[in-house]
PDB file of C-alpha atoms and ligand atoms in Angstrom:
ATOM      1  CA  MET A   1      -7.381 190.601  61.079  1.00  0.00           C
ATOM      2  CA  LYS A   2      -5.793 193.762  61.148  1.00  0.00           C
ATOM      3  CA  GLN A   3      -3.122 194.368  63.767  1.00  0.00           C
ATOM      4  CA  GLN A   4      -3.519 196.398  66.539  1.00  0.00           C
ATOM      5  CA  ARG A   5      -0.826 199.831  65.950  1.00  0.00           C
ATOM      6  CA  GLU A   6       1.551 199.994  67.923  1.00  0.00           C
ATOM      7  CA  GLY A   7       1.939 202.668  70.520  1.00  0.00           C
ATOM      8  CA  LEU A   8       3.877 205.817  70.769  1.00  0.00           C
ATOM      9  CA  LEU A   9       6.430 205.689  73.987  1.00  0.00           C
ATOM     10  CA  LEU A  10       7.140 208.927  74.789  1.00  0.00           C
ATOM     11  CA  VAL A  11      10.048 209.643  77.728  1.00  0.00           C
ATOM     12  CA  VAL A  12       9.526 212.350  79.454  1.00  0.00           C
ATOM     13  CA  SER A  13      12.589 214.263  81.301  1.00  0.00           C
ATOM     14  CA  GLY A  14      13.460 217.649  82.959  1.00  0.00           C
ATOM     15  CA  PRO A  15      14.831 218.691  85.986  1.00  0.00           C
ATOM     16  CA  ALA A  16      13.067 217.730  89.204  1.00  0.00           C
ATOM     17  CA  GLY A  17      10.437 220.310  90.539  1.00  0.00           C
ATOM     18  CA  VAL A  18       9.857 221.517  86.238  1.00  0.00           C
ATOM     19  CA  GLY A  19       6.501 220.328  86.951  1.00  0.00           C
ATOM     20  CA  LYS A  20       6.784 217.073  84.698  1.00  0.00           C
ATOM     21  CA  GLY A  21       4.145 215.358  86.682  1.00  0.00           C
ATOM     22  CA  THR A  22       1.977 217.144  86.467  1.00  0.00           C
ATOM     23  CA  LEU A  23       2.021 217.964  82.824  1.00  0.00           C
ATOM     24  CA  ASP A  24       2.007 214.113  82.187  1.00  0.00           C
ATOM     25  CA  LYS A  25      -1.036 213.650  84.718  1.00  0.00           C
ATOM     26  CA  ALA A  26      -2.910 216.655  82.941  1.00  0.00           C
ATOM     27  CA  LEU A  27      -2.035 214.963  79.596  1.00  0.00           C
ATOM     28  CA  MET A  28      -3.491 211.428  80.781  1.00  0.00           C
ATOM     29  CA  ASP A  29      -6.759 212.912  82.001  1.00  0.00           C
ATOM     30  CA  ARG A  30      -7.142 214.360  78.875  1.00  0.00           C
ATOM     31  CA  ASN A  31      -6.458 210.962  76.626  1.00  0.00           C
ATOM     32  CA  SER A  32      -7.494 207.822  77.218  1.00  0.00           C
ATOM     33  CA  LYS A  33      -5.207 206.321  75.114  1.00  0.00           C
ATOM     34  CA  ILE A  34      -2.162 207.069  77.132  1.00  0.00           C
ATOM     35  CA  LYS A  35      -0.873 205.043  80.324  1.00  0.00           C
ATOM     36  CA  MET A  36       1.939 205.709  82.776  1.00  0.00           C
ATOM     37  CA  SER A  37       4.501 204.026  83.521  1.00  0.00           C
ATOM     38  CA  VAL A  38       5.597 203.768  87.237  1.00  0.00           C
ATOM     39  CA  SER A  39       8.735 203.440  88.067  1.00  0.00           C
ATOM     40  CA  THR A  40      10.618 201.047  90.895  1.00  0.00           C
ATOM     41  CA  THR A  41      13.061 202.947  93.420  1.00  0.00           C
ATOM     42  CA  THR A  42      14.646 202.234  96.582  1.00  0.00           C
ATOM     43  CA  ARG A  43      14.523 205.909  97.799  1.00  0.00           C
ATOM     44  CA  ALA A  44      11.842 206.595 100.716  1.00  0.00           C
ATOM     45  CA  PRO A  45       8.200 207.668  99.798  1.00  0.00           C
ATOM     46  CA  ARG A  46       7.616 211.272  99.743  1.00  0.00           C
ATOM     47  CA  PRO A  47       4.556 212.525 101.893  1.00  0.00           C
ATOM     48  CA  GLY A  48       1.933 211.858 100.075  1.00  0.00           C
ATOM     49  CA  GLU A  49       3.380 209.451  97.780  1.00  0.00           C
ATOM     50  CA  ILE A  50       1.212 206.319  97.389  1.00  0.00           C
ATOM     51  CA  GLU A  51       2.739 202.499  96.534  1.00  0.00           C
ATOM     52  CA  GLY A  52       1.938 201.483  92.837  1.00  0.00           C
ATOM     53  CA  VAL A  53       0.771 205.109  92.578  1.00  0.00           C
ATOM     54  CA  HIS A  54       3.987 207.126  92.215  1.00  0.00           C
ATOM     55  CA  TYR A  55       6.504 204.438  92.663  1.00  0.00           C
ATOM     56  CA  PHE A  56       6.589 200.461  93.490  1.00  0.00           C
ATOM     57  CA  PHE A  57       8.913 201.332  96.593  1.00  0.00           C
ATOM     58  CA  LYS A  58      11.905 198.436  97.064  1.00  0.00           C
ATOM     59  CA  THR A  59      14.644 197.669  99.312  1.00  0.00           C
ATOM     60  CA  GLU A  60      18.311 197.923  97.336  1.00  0.00           C
ATOM     61  CA  GLU A  61      18.094 194.070  98.215  1.00  0.00           C
ATOM     62  CA  GLU A  62      14.760 193.622  96.469  1.00  0.00           C
ATOM     63  CA  PHE A  63      16.145 196.107  92.989  1.00  0.00           C
ATOM     64  CA  LYS A  64      19.114 194.114  92.643  1.00  0.00           C
ATOM     65  CA  ALA A  65      16.878 190.776  92.476  1.00  0.00           C
ATOM     66  CA  MET A  66      14.462 192.535  89.655  1.00  0.00           C
ATOM     67  CA  VAL A  67      17.977 193.460  87.530  1.00  0.00           C
ATOM     68  CA  ASP A  68      18.882 190.087  88.271  1.00  0.00           C
ATOM     69  CA  ARG A  69      15.511 188.556  86.708  1.00  0.00           C
ATOM     70  CA  GLY A  70      16.015 191.421  83.493  1.00  0.00           C
ATOM     71  CA  GLU A  71      12.286 192.413  85.174  1.00  0.00           C
ATOM     72  CA  PHE A  72      14.110 196.487  83.801  1.00  0.00           C
ATOM     73  CA  LEU A  73      13.528 197.839  80.756  1.00  0.00           C
ATOM     74  CA  GLU A  74      16.187 200.192  82.254  1.00  0.00           C
ATOM     75  CA  TYR A  75      16.987 200.802  85.565  1.00  0.00           C
ATOM     76  CA  MET A  76      19.825 204.007  86.694  1.00  0.00           C
ATOM     77  CA  HIS A  77      21.148 204.588  89.547  1.00  0.00           C
ATOM     78  CA  VAL A  78      20.854 208.144  90.522  1.00  0.00           C
ATOM     79  CA  PHE A  79      21.804 211.073  93.230  1.00  0.00           C
ATOM     80  CA  GLY A  80      25.043 208.943  94.053  1.00  0.00           C
ATOM     81  CA  SER A  81      22.406 206.665  96.134  1.00  0.00           C
ATOM     82  CA  ASN A  82      19.201 205.284  95.208  1.00  0.00           C
ATOM     83  CA  TYR A  83      17.997 203.193  92.186  1.00  0.00           C
ATOM     84  CA  TYR A  84      15.110 203.715  89.598  1.00  0.00           C
ATOM     85  CA  GLY A  85      13.821 201.725  87.251  1.00  0.00           C
ATOM     86  CA  THR A  86      11.135 200.946  84.618  1.00  0.00           C
ATOM     87  CA  PRO A  87       9.695 197.592  84.584  1.00  0.00           C
ATOM     88  CA  ARG A  88       9.284 196.414  81.308  1.00  0.00           C
ATOM     89  CA  SER A  89       6.221 194.056  81.636  1.00  0.00           C
ATOM     90  CA  PHE A  90       4.146 196.881  81.606  1.00  0.00           C
ATOM     91  CA  VAL A  91       5.445 198.752  79.172  1.00  0.00           C
ATOM     92  CA  GLU A  92       5.879 195.985  76.309  1.00  0.00           C
ATOM     93  CA  GLN A  93       2.170 195.235  77.345  1.00  0.00           C
ATOM     94  CA  GLN A  94       0.430 198.161  76.831  1.00  0.00           C
ATOM     95  CA  LEU A  95       2.426 198.999  73.463  1.00  0.00           C
ATOM     96  CA  SER A  96       1.009 196.020  72.240  1.00  0.00           C
ATOM     97  CA  HIS A  97      -2.190 196.727  72.874  1.00  0.00           C
ATOM     98  CA  GLY A  98      -1.704 200.196  71.289  1.00  0.00           C
ATOM     99  CA  PHE A  99      -2.167 202.535  74.204  1.00  0.00           C
ATOM    100  CA  ASP A 100       1.145 205.453  74.809  1.00  0.00           C
ATOM    101  CA  VAL A 101       3.197 204.417  77.436  1.00  0.00           C
ATOM    102  CA  ILE A 102       4.825 207.790  78.838  1.00  0.00           C
ATOM    103  CA  LEU A 103       8.382 207.260  80.854  1.00  0.00           C
ATOM    104  CA  GLU A 104       9.117 210.018  83.219  1.00  0.00           C
ATOM    105  CA  ILE A 105      12.830 209.509  83.866  1.00  0.00           C
ATOM    106  CA  ASP A 106      16.268 210.707  83.722  1.00  0.00           C
ATOM    107  CA  VAL A 107      18.621 211.685  81.088  1.00  0.00           C
ATOM    108  CA  GLN A 108      20.528 208.575  81.253  1.00  0.00           C
ATOM    109  CA  GLY A 109      17.479 206.299  81.212  1.00  0.00           C
ATOM    110  CA  ALA A 110      16.098 208.422  78.096  1.00  0.00           C
ATOM    111  CA  MET A 111      19.493 207.842  76.294  1.00  0.00           C
ATOM    112  CA  LYS A 112      19.482 204.103  76.815  1.00  0.00           C
ATOM    113  CA  VAL A 113      15.433 203.866  76.031  1.00  0.00           C
ATOM    114  CA  LYS A 114      16.507 205.176  72.968  1.00  0.00           C
ATOM    115  CA  GLN A 115      19.167 203.416  72.182  1.00  0.00           C
ATOM    116  CA  ALA A 116      16.895 200.296  72.693  1.00  0.00           C
ATOM    117  CA  PHE A 117      13.420 201.676  70.992  1.00  0.00           C
ATOM    118  CA  PRO A 118      14.833 204.168  68.159  1.00  0.00           C
ATOM    119  CA  ASN A 119      11.243 205.142  67.418  1.00  0.00           C
ATOM    120  CA  ALA A 120      10.630 206.516  71.165  1.00  0.00           C
ATOM    121  CA  VAL A 121       9.720 209.983  71.278  1.00  0.00           C
ATOM    122  CA  LEU A 122      11.895 211.842  73.671  1.00  0.00           C
ATOM    123  CA  ILE A 123      10.400 215.339  74.833  1.00  0.00           C
ATOM    124  CA  PHE A 124      12.608 217.706  77.409  1.00  0.00           C
ATOM    125  CA  ILE A 125      10.471 219.541  79.781  1.00  0.00           C
ATOM    126  CA  THR A 126      12.054 223.159  81.558  1.00  0.00           C
ATOM    127  CA  ALA A 127      11.699 225.910  83.059  1.00  0.00           C
ATOM    128  CA  PRO A 128      13.125 229.447  81.429  1.00  0.00           C
ATOM    129  CA  SER A 129      16.681 229.678  82.996  1.00  0.00           C
ATOM    130  CA  MET A 130      18.141 228.464  85.419  1.00  0.00           C
ATOM    131  CA  SER A 131      17.430 230.682  87.989  1.00  0.00           C
ATOM    132  CA  GLU A 132      13.979 229.823  87.999  1.00  0.00           C
ATOM    133  CA  ILE A 133      14.496 226.242  88.460  1.00  0.00           C
ATOM    134  CA  LYS A 134      16.758 226.503  91.477  1.00  0.00           C
ATOM    135  CA  SER A 135      13.626 228.737  93.235  1.00  0.00           C
ATOM    136  CA  ARG A 136      11.315 226.173  92.157  1.00  0.00           C
ATOM    137  CA  LEU A 137      13.122 223.444  93.681  1.00  0.00           C
ATOM    138  CA  ILE A 138      12.695 225.524  96.620  1.00  0.00           C
ATOM    139  CA  GLY A 139       9.626 226.153  96.622  1.00  0.00           C
ATOM    140  CA  ARG A 140       9.107 222.395  96.158  1.00  0.00           C
ATOM    141  CA  GLY A 141       9.762 222.476 100.226  1.00  0.00           C
ATOM    142  CA  THR A 142       9.968 218.620  99.722  1.00  0.00           C
ATOM    143  CA  GLU A 143      13.730 218.361 100.276  1.00  0.00           C
ATOM    144  CA  THR A 144      16.886 219.812 102.719  1.00  0.00           C
ATOM    145  CA  MET A 145      19.112 222.648 101.075  1.00  0.00           C
ATOM    146  CA  GLU A 146      21.961 220.105 100.570  1.00  0.00           C
ATOM    147  CA  GLN A 147      19.298 217.854  98.603  1.00  0.00           C
ATOM    148  CA  VAL A 148      18.443 221.384  96.800  1.00  0.00           C
ATOM    149  CA  GLU A 149      21.561 222.087  96.127  1.00  0.00           C
ATOM    150  CA  LYS A 150      22.509 218.590  94.884  1.00  0.00           C
ATOM    151  CA  ARG A 151      19.471 218.342  92.751  1.00  0.00           C
ATOM    152  CA  PHE A 152      20.406 221.917  91.547  1.00  0.00           C
ATOM    153  CA  ALA A 153      23.748 220.446  90.240  1.00  0.00           C
ATOM    154  CA  THR A 154      22.119 217.341  88.693  1.00  0.00           C
ATOM    155  CA  ALA A 155      19.700 219.984  87.060  1.00  0.00           C
ATOM    156  CA  PHE A 156      23.081 221.854  85.378  1.00  0.00           C
ATOM    157  CA  GLU A 157      24.288 218.438  83.941  1.00  0.00           C
ATOM    158  CA  GLU A 158      20.958 217.359  82.842  1.00  0.00           C
ATOM    159  CA  VAL A 159      19.638 221.136  80.358  1.00  0.00           C
ATOM    160  CA  LYS A 160      23.421 220.209  78.484  1.00  0.00           C
ATOM    161  CA  MET A 161      21.680 216.900  77.238  1.00  0.00           C
ATOM    162  CA  ILE A 162      18.815 219.232  75.620  1.00  0.00           C
ATOM    163  CA  PRO A 163      20.321 218.321  72.353  1.00  0.00           C
ATOM    164  CA  HIS A 164      19.903 214.504  72.907  1.00  0.00           C
ATOM    165  CA  TYR A 165      15.948 214.892  72.897  1.00  0.00           C
ATOM    166  CA  ASP A 166      13.311 215.592  69.966  1.00  0.00           C
ATOM    167  CA  TYR A 167      11.369 217.995  71.903  1.00  0.00           C
ATOM    168  CA  VAL A 168      11.916 221.024  74.268  1.00  0.00           C
ATOM    169  CA  ILE A 169       8.959 222.307  75.973  1.00  0.00           C
ATOM    170  CA  VAL A 170       9.112 225.730  78.744  1.00  0.00           C
ATOM    171  CA  ASN A 171       6.687 224.559  81.408  1.00  0.00           C
ATOM    172  CA  ASP A 172       5.721 228.425  82.206  1.00  0.00           C
ATOM    173  CA  VAL A 173       1.906 227.868  81.384  1.00  0.00           C
ATOM    174  CA  VAL A 174       0.587 224.574  82.747  1.00  0.00           C
ATOM    175  CA  ASP A 175      -2.166 224.243  79.611  1.00  0.00           C
ATOM    176  CA  VAL A 176       0.222 225.769  77.240  1.00  0.00           C
ATOM    177  CA  ALA A 177       2.618 223.280  77.614  1.00  0.00           C
ATOM    178  CA  VAL A 178       0.208 220.312  78.029  1.00  0.00           C
ATOM    179  CA  HIS A 179      -1.329 221.770  74.426  1.00  0.00           C
ATOM    180  CA  ARG A 180       2.393 221.798  73.255  1.00  0.00           C
ATOM    181  CA  MET A 181       2.793 217.683  74.562  1.00  0.00           C
ATOM    182  CA  GLU A 182      -0.674 217.066  72.819  1.00  0.00           C
ATOM    183  CA  ALA A 183       0.795 218.702  69.759  1.00  0.00           C
ATOM    184  CA  ILE A 184       3.736 216.896  69.268  1.00  0.00           C
ATOM    185  CA  LEU A 185       1.919 213.329  70.476  1.00  0.00           C
ATOM    186  CA  GLU A 186      -0.444 213.930  67.095  1.00  0.00           C
ATOM    187  CA  ALA A 187       2.401 214.751  65.056  1.00  0.00           C
ATOM    188  CA  GLU A 188       4.169 211.574  66.051  1.00  0.00           C
ATOM    189  CA  ARG A 189       1.147 209.554  65.302  1.00  0.00           C
ATOM    190  CA  CYS A 190       1.449 211.196  61.603  1.00  0.00           C
ATOM    191  CA  ARG A 191       4.882 210.227  61.059  1.00  0.00           C
ATOM    192  CA  VAL A 192       4.607 208.342  57.551  1.00  0.00           C
ATOM    193  CA  SER A 193       7.505 206.035  59.517  1.00  0.00           C
ATOM    194  CA  ARG A 194       4.597 204.467  61.563  1.00  0.00           C
ATOM    195  CA  SER A 195       1.912 204.496  59.226  1.00  0.00           C
ATOM    196  CA  SER A 196       2.636 200.900  57.426  1.00  0.00           C
ATOM    197  CA  GLU A 197      -0.826 200.323  57.532  1.00  0.00           C
ATOM    198  CA  LEU A 198      -2.182 203.398  56.235  1.00  0.00           C
ATOM    199  CA  LEU A 199       0.019 203.435  53.172  1.00  0.00           C
ATOM    200  CA  GLU A 200      -1.307 199.692  52.796  1.00  0.00           C
ATOM    201  CA  SER A 201      -4.780 200.591  52.389  1.00  0.00           C
ATOM    202  CA  ILE A 202      -4.557 203.961  51.052  1.00  0.00           C
ATOM    203  CA  GLN A 203      -2.647 201.671  47.792  1.00  0.00           C
ATOM    204  CA  ASP A 204      -5.285 199.227  47.759  1.00  0.00           C
ATOM    205  CA  ILE A 205      -7.228 199.503  44.981  1.00  0.00           C
ATOM    206  CA  GLU A 206     -10.455 196.824  45.983  1.00  0.00           C
ATOM    207  CA  GLY A 207     -10.204 199.040  49.187  1.00  0.00           C
ATOM    208  CA  GLY A 208     -12.297 202.014  50.125  1.00  0.00           C
ATOM    209  CA  LYS A 209     -14.372 200.748  47.193  1.00  0.00           C
TER     210      LYS A 209
HETATM  211  P1  5GP B   1      12.204 211.686  92.028  1.00  0.00           P
HETATM  212  O1  5GP B   1      13.458 211.304  93.153  1.00  0.00           O
HETATM  213  O2  5GP B   1      12.364 213.054  92.182  1.00  0.00           O
HETATM  214  O3  5GP B   1      11.007 211.254  92.028  1.00  0.00           O
HETATM  215  O4  5GP B   1      13.043 211.076  90.909  1.00  0.00           O
HETATM  216  C1  5GP B   1      14.305 211.735  90.555  1.00  0.00           C
HETATM  217  C2  5GP B   1      14.780 211.490  89.157  1.00  0.00           C
HETATM  218  O5  5GP B   1      14.685 209.732  88.940  1.00  0.00           O
HETATM  219  C3  5GP B   1      14.241 212.351  88.306  1.00  0.00           C
HETATM  220  O6  5GP B   1      14.972 212.844  87.436  1.00  0.00           O
HETATM  221  C4  5GP B   1      12.824 210.883  87.618  1.00  0.00           C
HETATM  222  O7  5GP B   1      12.463 211.465  86.307  1.00  0.00           O
HETATM  223  C5  5GP B   1      14.178 209.771  87.627  1.00  0.00           C
HETATM  224  N1  5GP B   1      13.151 208.367  87.770  1.00  0.00           N
HETATM  225  C6  5GP B   1      12.121 207.896  87.748  1.00  0.00           C
HETATM  226  N2  5GP B   1      12.006 206.943  87.550  1.00  0.00           N
HETATM  227  C7  5GP B   1      12.885 206.405  86.795  1.00  0.00           C
HETATM  228  C8  5GP B   1      13.075 205.167  86.183  1.00  0.00           C
HETATM  229  O8  5GP B   1      12.664 204.546  86.311  1.00  0.00           O
HETATM  230  N3  5GP B   1      14.720 205.227  85.293  1.00  0.00           N
HETATM  231  C9  5GP B   1      14.864 206.110  85.291  1.00  0.00           C
HETATM  232  N4  5GP B   1      16.434 206.216  84.619  1.00  0.00           N
HETATM  233  N5  5GP B   1      14.886 207.658  86.121  1.00  0.00           N
HETATM  234  C10 5GP B   1      13.576 207.675  86.901  1.00  0.00           C
END
């Protein structure tokens, strides 16, 4: 029996407030073969956030026990106090079943994933300028001014990492940005390095009769 094609591992990063979540959700709504990994975090839920949908919310103790059991693909201590991690089993299962999986994670996590999975596709989502990033953060209205300042300083460091990504998308008009993500996925699926099965069947003299 032919082995199923493994899914693409898509890493999406970008400063807080640039609309990564909106783009990822729109991409999934349009493509049933794309799944989103739900991360585990020790930060408190924001209003409207649902356990198992936005995050799996854990205490620091629970999180550290998961680390000890090797349950994370990668994990990170972000913004000084909170832990965030990507549960390994879901991602590996979905990829092996041929689903593409999106990880919406920070830049340090993205670099770790790239090391562990050199075939992962890294996309950086940004606003057109730092001042626009700041006003989107303030406009979101979910953080105190102190938290906004902290996240803005982080954003400044994050954009410096863009050269380590495969693609960069400015999220100005959502539809355009989602279309660009789809274009990237389409192109990546056609990479020769991902098409060994196709190459074999093209060269199969007996096949295609
Ligand atoms: P937020 O608290 O706004 O939901 O997320 C803060 C940051 O943590 C964002 O940059 C987000 O992408 C990142 N993040 C969320 N989940 C993970 C994860 O599992 N691993 C890593 N490394 N970063 C994550």
